[in-house]
Amino acid sequence: MSSSPSSTSSVLLNTGVQMPLLGLGTYKLWGPEDVHRAVDAALAAGYRAFDSAAVYKNEADLGRALRELLPKYGLTREDVFITSKLGPKDQGEKAMQGALHSLSQLDLDYIDLYLIHWPGTQGLVVADQRNPGNRAESWAALEELHSQGRLKAIGVSNYTPAHMRELVQTCRISPAVLQVEFHPRLCQAELRSVCAEYGVCFQAYSSLGKGELVTDPRVTEVAKNCARTPAQVLLRWAVQQDVPVLPKSSNADRIKENARLFDFTLSDMDMDRLSALDCGHKYCWDPSERSSLRTWRSLPSMWMGFRQPKQAVKLVTHPPELLAVFHGRPQRRRSRLGPPPEWSSVGGRTGFLVPPGQELLVS
Ligand SMILES: NC(=O)c1ccc[n+]([C@@H]2O[C@H](COP(=O)([O-])OP(=O)(O)OC[C@H]3O[C@@H](n4cnc5c(N)ncnc54)[C@H](OP(=O)(O)O)[C@@H]3O)[C@@H](O)[C@H]2O)c1
């Protein structure tokens, strides 16, 4: 394990291009002002990479913010690395159109890295036999746009080891990146070894456990030892293993704090103490449990009466049905189309049952 600070702040992709180890996550950065403010703070703090996605609905705001702000820092398009992702609704035959839409929303000639966001297709259950074909069709579209120079690197996100093996056995162009959830409580040993085997860069998302890990006493203790903040320690733990990170913050001070990763080192003992937290815990969605990101609006209309379902719901499989589990009871109001679904309790969890063939999202 490395015991000196990374000598470089980027990683070499299998396309021959360098990708910054630090990027700004933009999920839940919404609206032109918020995006502009965050991008401004990030550029000032030295960030040169930005992670967006069609489902974040901020590609246009990110593109505009960069156009407005790059000159302020004496930078050009070539100085920044922009990632976006194909929405699960466009998986398959609509993939080309989806990727071109991202390019047009960002208003860019090219995107540095474009990922298939999710292995499933919106509206299909995990076991649906159409999923593998849709994944292959999406990948072929990305390969085509890569050949045209419009997507400089292509990759995937939330793929399991089985999805990765399926892809490398059939692709013409190897994936450059796999972006998945990664932090001390989810060390992803198998996925990392699959990526190493196939020469794919393993990239982390939710390094701060969506903000929840920064208060873990075992993390705060390591932070205290090295006189750094918990967030810096969590991010340093990843980059010290050459894993690129994408911390999201809407706060200028925290954006700056999260960038101070390359002027200190965690001792081998502290690295091991953090890695010992591994327990397979996911703060985000789980591709083995949910087939696809679906929007709330795609729920049967009878169930559209819940307010603020986003962030409040997690799906767990309970064959042959899915149990939507709410963290904190969501507010609900009666729908004119029918009563809300019945609450159920399965395995000690309370939620409502989604019949086979129906799913709901969560993003
Ligand atoms: N491919 C995928 O499926 C996928 C899934 C999830 C995420 N991602 C990408 O990865 C990025 C990061 O993941 P994430 O947004 O899930 O979570 P994250 O970066 O682990 O955590 C973000 C949360 O931590 C808070 N935070 C940020 N810096 C902090 C600090 N220094 N101290 C304390 N709290 C801090 C933020 O609040 P404030 O904003 O108030 O600072 C926010 O609530 C996303 O934005 C997205 O770009 C990709």
PDB file of N, CA, C and O in Angstrom, residues 12-44:
ATOM      1  N   LEU A  12      -4.414   7.155 -15.417  1.00  0.00           N
ATOM      2  CA  LEU A  12      -4.350   6.929 -16.860  1.00  0.00           C
ATOM      3  C   LEU A  12      -5.440   5.922 -17.249  1.00  0.00           C
ATOM      4  O   LEU A  12      -5.464   4.807 -16.742  1.00  0.00           O
ATOM      5  N   LEU A  13      -6.326   6.349 -18.146  1.00  0.00           N
ATOM      6  CA  LEU A  13      -7.354   5.420 -18.628  1.00  0.00           C
ATOM      7  C   LEU A  13      -6.801   4.566 -19.763  1.00  0.00           C
ATOM      8  O   LEU A  13      -5.791   4.922 -20.393  1.00  0.00           O
ATOM      9  N   ASN A  14      -7.487   3.458 -20.063  1.00  0.00           N
ATOM     10  CA  ASN A  14      -7.000   2.580 -21.131  1.00  0.00           C
ATOM     11  C   ASN A  14      -7.143   3.200 -22.527  1.00  0.00           C
ATOM     12  O   ASN A  14      -6.750   2.615 -23.519  1.00  0.00           O
ATOM     13  N   THR A  15      -7.695   4.419 -22.580  1.00  0.00           N
ATOM     14  CA  THR A  15      -7.758   5.155 -23.848  1.00  0.00           C
ATOM     15  C   THR A  15      -6.492   5.991 -24.042  1.00  0.00           C
ATOM     16  O   THR A  15      -6.337   6.663 -25.061  1.00  0.00           O
ATOM     17  N   GLY A  16      -5.638   6.014 -23.002  1.00  0.00           N
ATOM     18  CA  GLY A  16      -4.418   6.827 -23.066  1.00  0.00           C
ATOM     19  C   GLY A  16      -4.621   8.226 -22.520  1.00  0.00           C
ATOM     20  O   GLY A  16      -3.696   9.037 -22.503  1.00  0.00           O
ATOM     21  N   VAL A  17      -5.824   8.507 -22.043  1.00  0.00           N
ATOM     22  CA  VAL A  17      -6.137   9.845 -21.526  1.00  0.00           C
ATOM     23  C   VAL A  17      -6.056   9.836 -19.997  1.00  0.00           C
ATOM     24  O   VAL A  17      -6.362   8.832 -19.353  1.00  0.00           O
ATOM     25  N   GLN A  18      -5.620  10.970 -19.423  1.00  0.00           N
ATOM     26  CA  GLN A  18      -5.582  11.094 -17.968  1.00  0.00           C
ATOM     27  C   GLN A  18      -6.935  11.577 -17.462  1.00  0.00           C
ATOM     28  O   GLN A  18      -7.525  12.500 -18.026  1.00  0.00           O
ATOM     29  N   MET A  19      -7.402  10.952 -16.380  1.00  0.00           N
ATOM     30  CA  MET A  19      -8.639  11.416 -15.747  1.00  0.00           C
ATOM     31  C   MET A  19      -8.302  11.896 -14.333  1.00  0.00           C
ATOM     32  O   MET A  19      -7.625  11.186 -13.590  1.00  0.00           O
ATOM     33  N   PRO A  20      -8.769  13.104 -13.948  1.00  0.00           N
ATOM     34  CA  PRO A  20      -8.458  13.588 -12.595  1.00  0.00           C
ATOM     35  C   PRO A  20      -8.961  12.625 -11.517  1.00  0.00           C
ATOM     36  O   PRO A  20     -10.026  12.024 -11.655  1.00  0.00           O
ATOM     37  N   LEU A  21      -8.191  12.494 -10.452  1.00  0.00           N
ATOM     38  CA  LEU A  21      -8.614  11.643  -9.330  1.00  0.00           C
ATOM     39  C   LEU A  21      -9.761  12.289  -8.553  1.00  0.00           C
ATOM     40  O   LEU A  21     -10.496  11.611  -7.861  1.00  0.00           O
ATOM     41  N   LEU A  22      -9.868  13.608  -8.664  1.00  0.00           N
ATOM     42  CA  LEU A  22     -10.924  14.331  -7.954  1.00  0.00           C
ATOM     43  C   LEU A  22     -11.878  14.983  -8.941  1.00  0.00           C
ATOM     44  O   LEU A  22     -11.448  15.686  -9.863  1.00  0.00           O
ATOM     45  N   GLY A  23     -13.161  14.744  -8.737  1.00  0.00           N
ATOM     46  CA  GLY A  23     -14.171  15.417  -9.553  1.00  0.00           C
ATOM     47  C   GLY A  23     -15.302  15.868  -8.650  1.00  0.00           C
ATOM     48  O   GLY A  23     -15.482  15.340  -7.546  1.00  0.00           O
ATOM     49  N   LEU A  24     -16.070  16.829  -9.122  1.00  0.00           N
ATOM     50  CA  LEU A  24     -17.224  17.280  -8.343  1.00  0.00           C
ATOM     51  C   LEU A  24     -18.445  16.441  -8.722  1.00  0.00           C
ATOM     52  O   LEU A  24     -18.819  16.389  -9.896  1.00  0.00           O
ATOM     53  N   GLY A  25     -19.059  15.778  -7.741  1.00  0.00           N
ATOM     54  CA  GLY A  25     -20.324  15.086  -7.968  1.00  0.00           C
ATOM     55  C   GLY A  25     -21.418  16.131  -8.093  1.00  0.00           C
ATOM     56  O   GLY A  25     -21.402  17.141  -7.380  1.00  0.00           O
ATOM     57  N   THR A  26     -22.368  15.912  -8.974  1.00  0.00           N
ATOM     58  CA  THR A  26     -23.401  16.942  -9.163  1.00  0.00           C
ATOM     59  C   THR A  26     -24.815  16.418  -8.944  1.00  0.00           C
ATOM     60  O   THR A  26     -25.773  17.136  -9.226  1.00  0.00           O
ATOM     61  N   TYR A  27     -24.945  15.195  -8.479  1.00  0.00           N
ATOM     62  CA  TYR A  27     -26.290  14.681  -8.224  1.00  0.00           C
ATOM     63  C   TYR A  27     -26.945  15.545  -7.142  1.00  0.00           C
ATOM     64  O   TYR A  27     -26.346  15.789  -6.095  1.00  0.00           O
ATOM     65  N   LYS A  28     -28.135  16.010  -7.399  1.00  0.00           N
ATOM     66  CA  LYS A  28     -28.887  16.897  -6.506  1.00  0.00           C
ATOM     67  C   LYS A  28     -28.394  18.338  -6.530  1.00  0.00           C
ATOM     68  O   LYS A  28     -28.715  19.108  -5.629  1.00  0.00           O
ATOM     69  N   LEU A  29     -27.544  18.679  -7.471  1.00  0.00           N
ATOM     70  CA  LEU A  29     -27.279  20.095  -7.727  1.00  0.00           C
ATOM     71  C   LEU A  29     -28.251  20.491  -8.831  1.00  0.00           C
ATOM     72  O   LEU A  29     -28.130  20.027  -9.959  1.00  0.00           O
ATOM     73  N   TRP A  30     -29.220  21.286  -8.455  1.00  0.00           N
ATOM     74  CA  TRP A  30     -30.286  21.600  -9.404  1.00  0.00           C
ATOM     75  C   TRP A  30     -30.424  23.092  -9.598  1.00  0.00           C
ATOM     76  O   TRP A  30     -30.313  23.866  -8.635  1.00  0.00           O
ATOM     77  N   GLY A  31     -30.715  23.465 -10.820  1.00  0.00           N
ATOM     78  CA  GLY A  31     -31.003  24.866 -11.126  1.00  0.00           C
ATOM     79  C   GLY A  31     -29.740  25.605 -11.489  1.00  0.00           C
ATOM     80  O   GLY A  31     -28.659  25.329 -10.963  1.00  0.00           O
ATOM     81  N   PRO A  32     -29.864  26.583 -12.408  1.00  0.00           N
ATOM     82  CA  PRO A  32     -28.692  27.287 -12.914  1.00  0.00           C
ATOM     83  C   PRO A  32     -27.859  27.970 -11.830  1.00  0.00           C
ATOM     84  O   PRO A  32     -26.637  27.912 -11.861  1.00  0.00           O
ATOM     85  N   GLU A  33     -28.531  28.568 -10.830  1.00  0.00           N
ATOM     86  CA  GLU A  33     -27.757  29.310  -9.814  1.00  0.00           C
ATOM     87  C   GLU A  33     -26.932  28.368  -8.948  1.00  0.00           C
ATOM     88  O   GLU A  33     -25.745  28.605  -8.712  1.00  0.00           O
ATOM     89  N   ASP A  34     -27.577  27.303  -8.462  1.00  0.00           N
ATOM     90  CA  ASP A  34     -26.860  26.367  -7.580  1.00  0.00           C
ATOM     91  C   ASP A  34     -25.699  25.704  -8.316  1.00  0.00           C
ATOM     92  O   ASP A  34     -24.612  25.526  -7.767  1.00  0.00           O
ATOM     93  N   VAL A  35     -25.950  25.314  -9.563  1.00  0.00           N
ATOM     94  CA  VAL A  35     -24.886  24.661 -10.324  1.00  0.00           C
ATOM     95  C   VAL A  35     -23.751  25.659 -10.574  1.00  0.00           C
ATOM     96  O   VAL A  35     -22.568  25.348 -10.379  1.00  0.00           O
ATOM     97  N   HIS A  36     -24.108  26.876 -10.943  1.00  0.00           N
ATOM     98  CA  HIS A  36     -23.096  27.904 -11.219  1.00  0.00           C
ATOM     99  C   HIS A  36     -22.242  28.151  -9.968  1.00  0.00           C
ATOM    100  O   HIS A  36     -21.008  28.201 -10.034  1.00  0.00           O
ATOM    101  N   ARG A  37     -22.904  28.273  -8.823  1.00  0.00           N
ATOM    102  CA  ARG A  37     -22.190  28.549  -7.566  1.00  0.00           C
ATOM    103  C   ARG A  37     -21.224  27.400  -7.228  1.00  0.00           C
ATOM    104  O   ARG A  37     -20.075  27.618  -6.862  1.00  0.00           O
ATOM    105  N   ALA A  38     -21.711  26.170  -7.371  1.00  0.00           N
ATOM    106  CA  ALA A  38     -20.868  25.019  -7.025  1.00  0.00           C
ATOM    107  C   ALA A  38     -19.693  24.884  -8.001  1.00  0.00           C
ATOM    108  O   ALA A  38     -18.559  24.603  -7.591  1.00  0.00           O
ATOM    109  N   VAL A  39     -19.958  25.084  -9.286  1.00  0.00           N
ATOM    110  CA  VAL A  39     -18.888  24.955 -10.283  1.00  0.00           C
ATOM    111  C   VAL A  39     -17.841  26.056 -10.059  1.00  0.00           C
ATOM    112  O   VAL A  39     -16.628  25.817 -10.143  1.00  0.00           O
ATOM    113  N   ASP A  40     -18.306  27.251  -9.712  1.00  0.00           N
ATOM    114  CA  ASP A  40     -17.385  28.363  -9.441  1.00  0.00           C
ATOM    115  C   ASP A  40     -16.465  27.998  -8.267  1.00  0.00           C
ATOM    116  O   ASP A  40     -15.233  28.110  -8.346  1.00  0.00           O
ATOM    117  N   ALA A  41     -17.071  27.519  -7.182  1.00  0.00           N
ATOM    118  CA  ALA A  41     -16.274  27.143  -6.001  1.00  0.00           C
ATOM    119  C   ALA A  41     -15.319  26.004  -6.342  1.00  0.00           C
ATOM    120  O   ALA A  41     -14.171  25.967  -5.883  1.00  0.00           O
ATOM    121  N   ALA A  42     -15.795  25.058  -7.151  1.00  0.00           N
ATOM    122  CA  ALA A  42     -14.959  23.905  -7.488  1.00  0.00           C
ATOM    123  C   ALA A  42     -13.768  24.314  -8.356  1.00  0.00           C
ATOM    124  O   ALA A  42     -12.626  23.899  -8.101  1.00  0.00           O
ATOM    125  N   LEU A  43     -14.012  25.125  -9.360  1.00  0.00           N
ATOM    126  CA  LEU A  43     -12.897  25.560 -10.221  1.00  0.00           C
ATOM    127  C   LEU A  43     -11.877  26.339  -9.384  1.00  0.00           C
ATOM    128  O   LEU A  43     -10.663  26.161  -9.539  1.00  0.00           O
ATOM    129  N   ALA A  44     -12.376  27.187  -8.467  1.00  0.00           N
ATOM    130  CA  ALA A  44     -11.468  27.970  -7.620  1.00  0.00           C
ATOM    131  C   ALA A  44     -10.629  27.056  -6.730  1.00  0.00           C
ATOM    132  O   ALA A  44      -9.467  27.342  -6.439  1.00  0.00           O
TER     133      ALA A  44
END
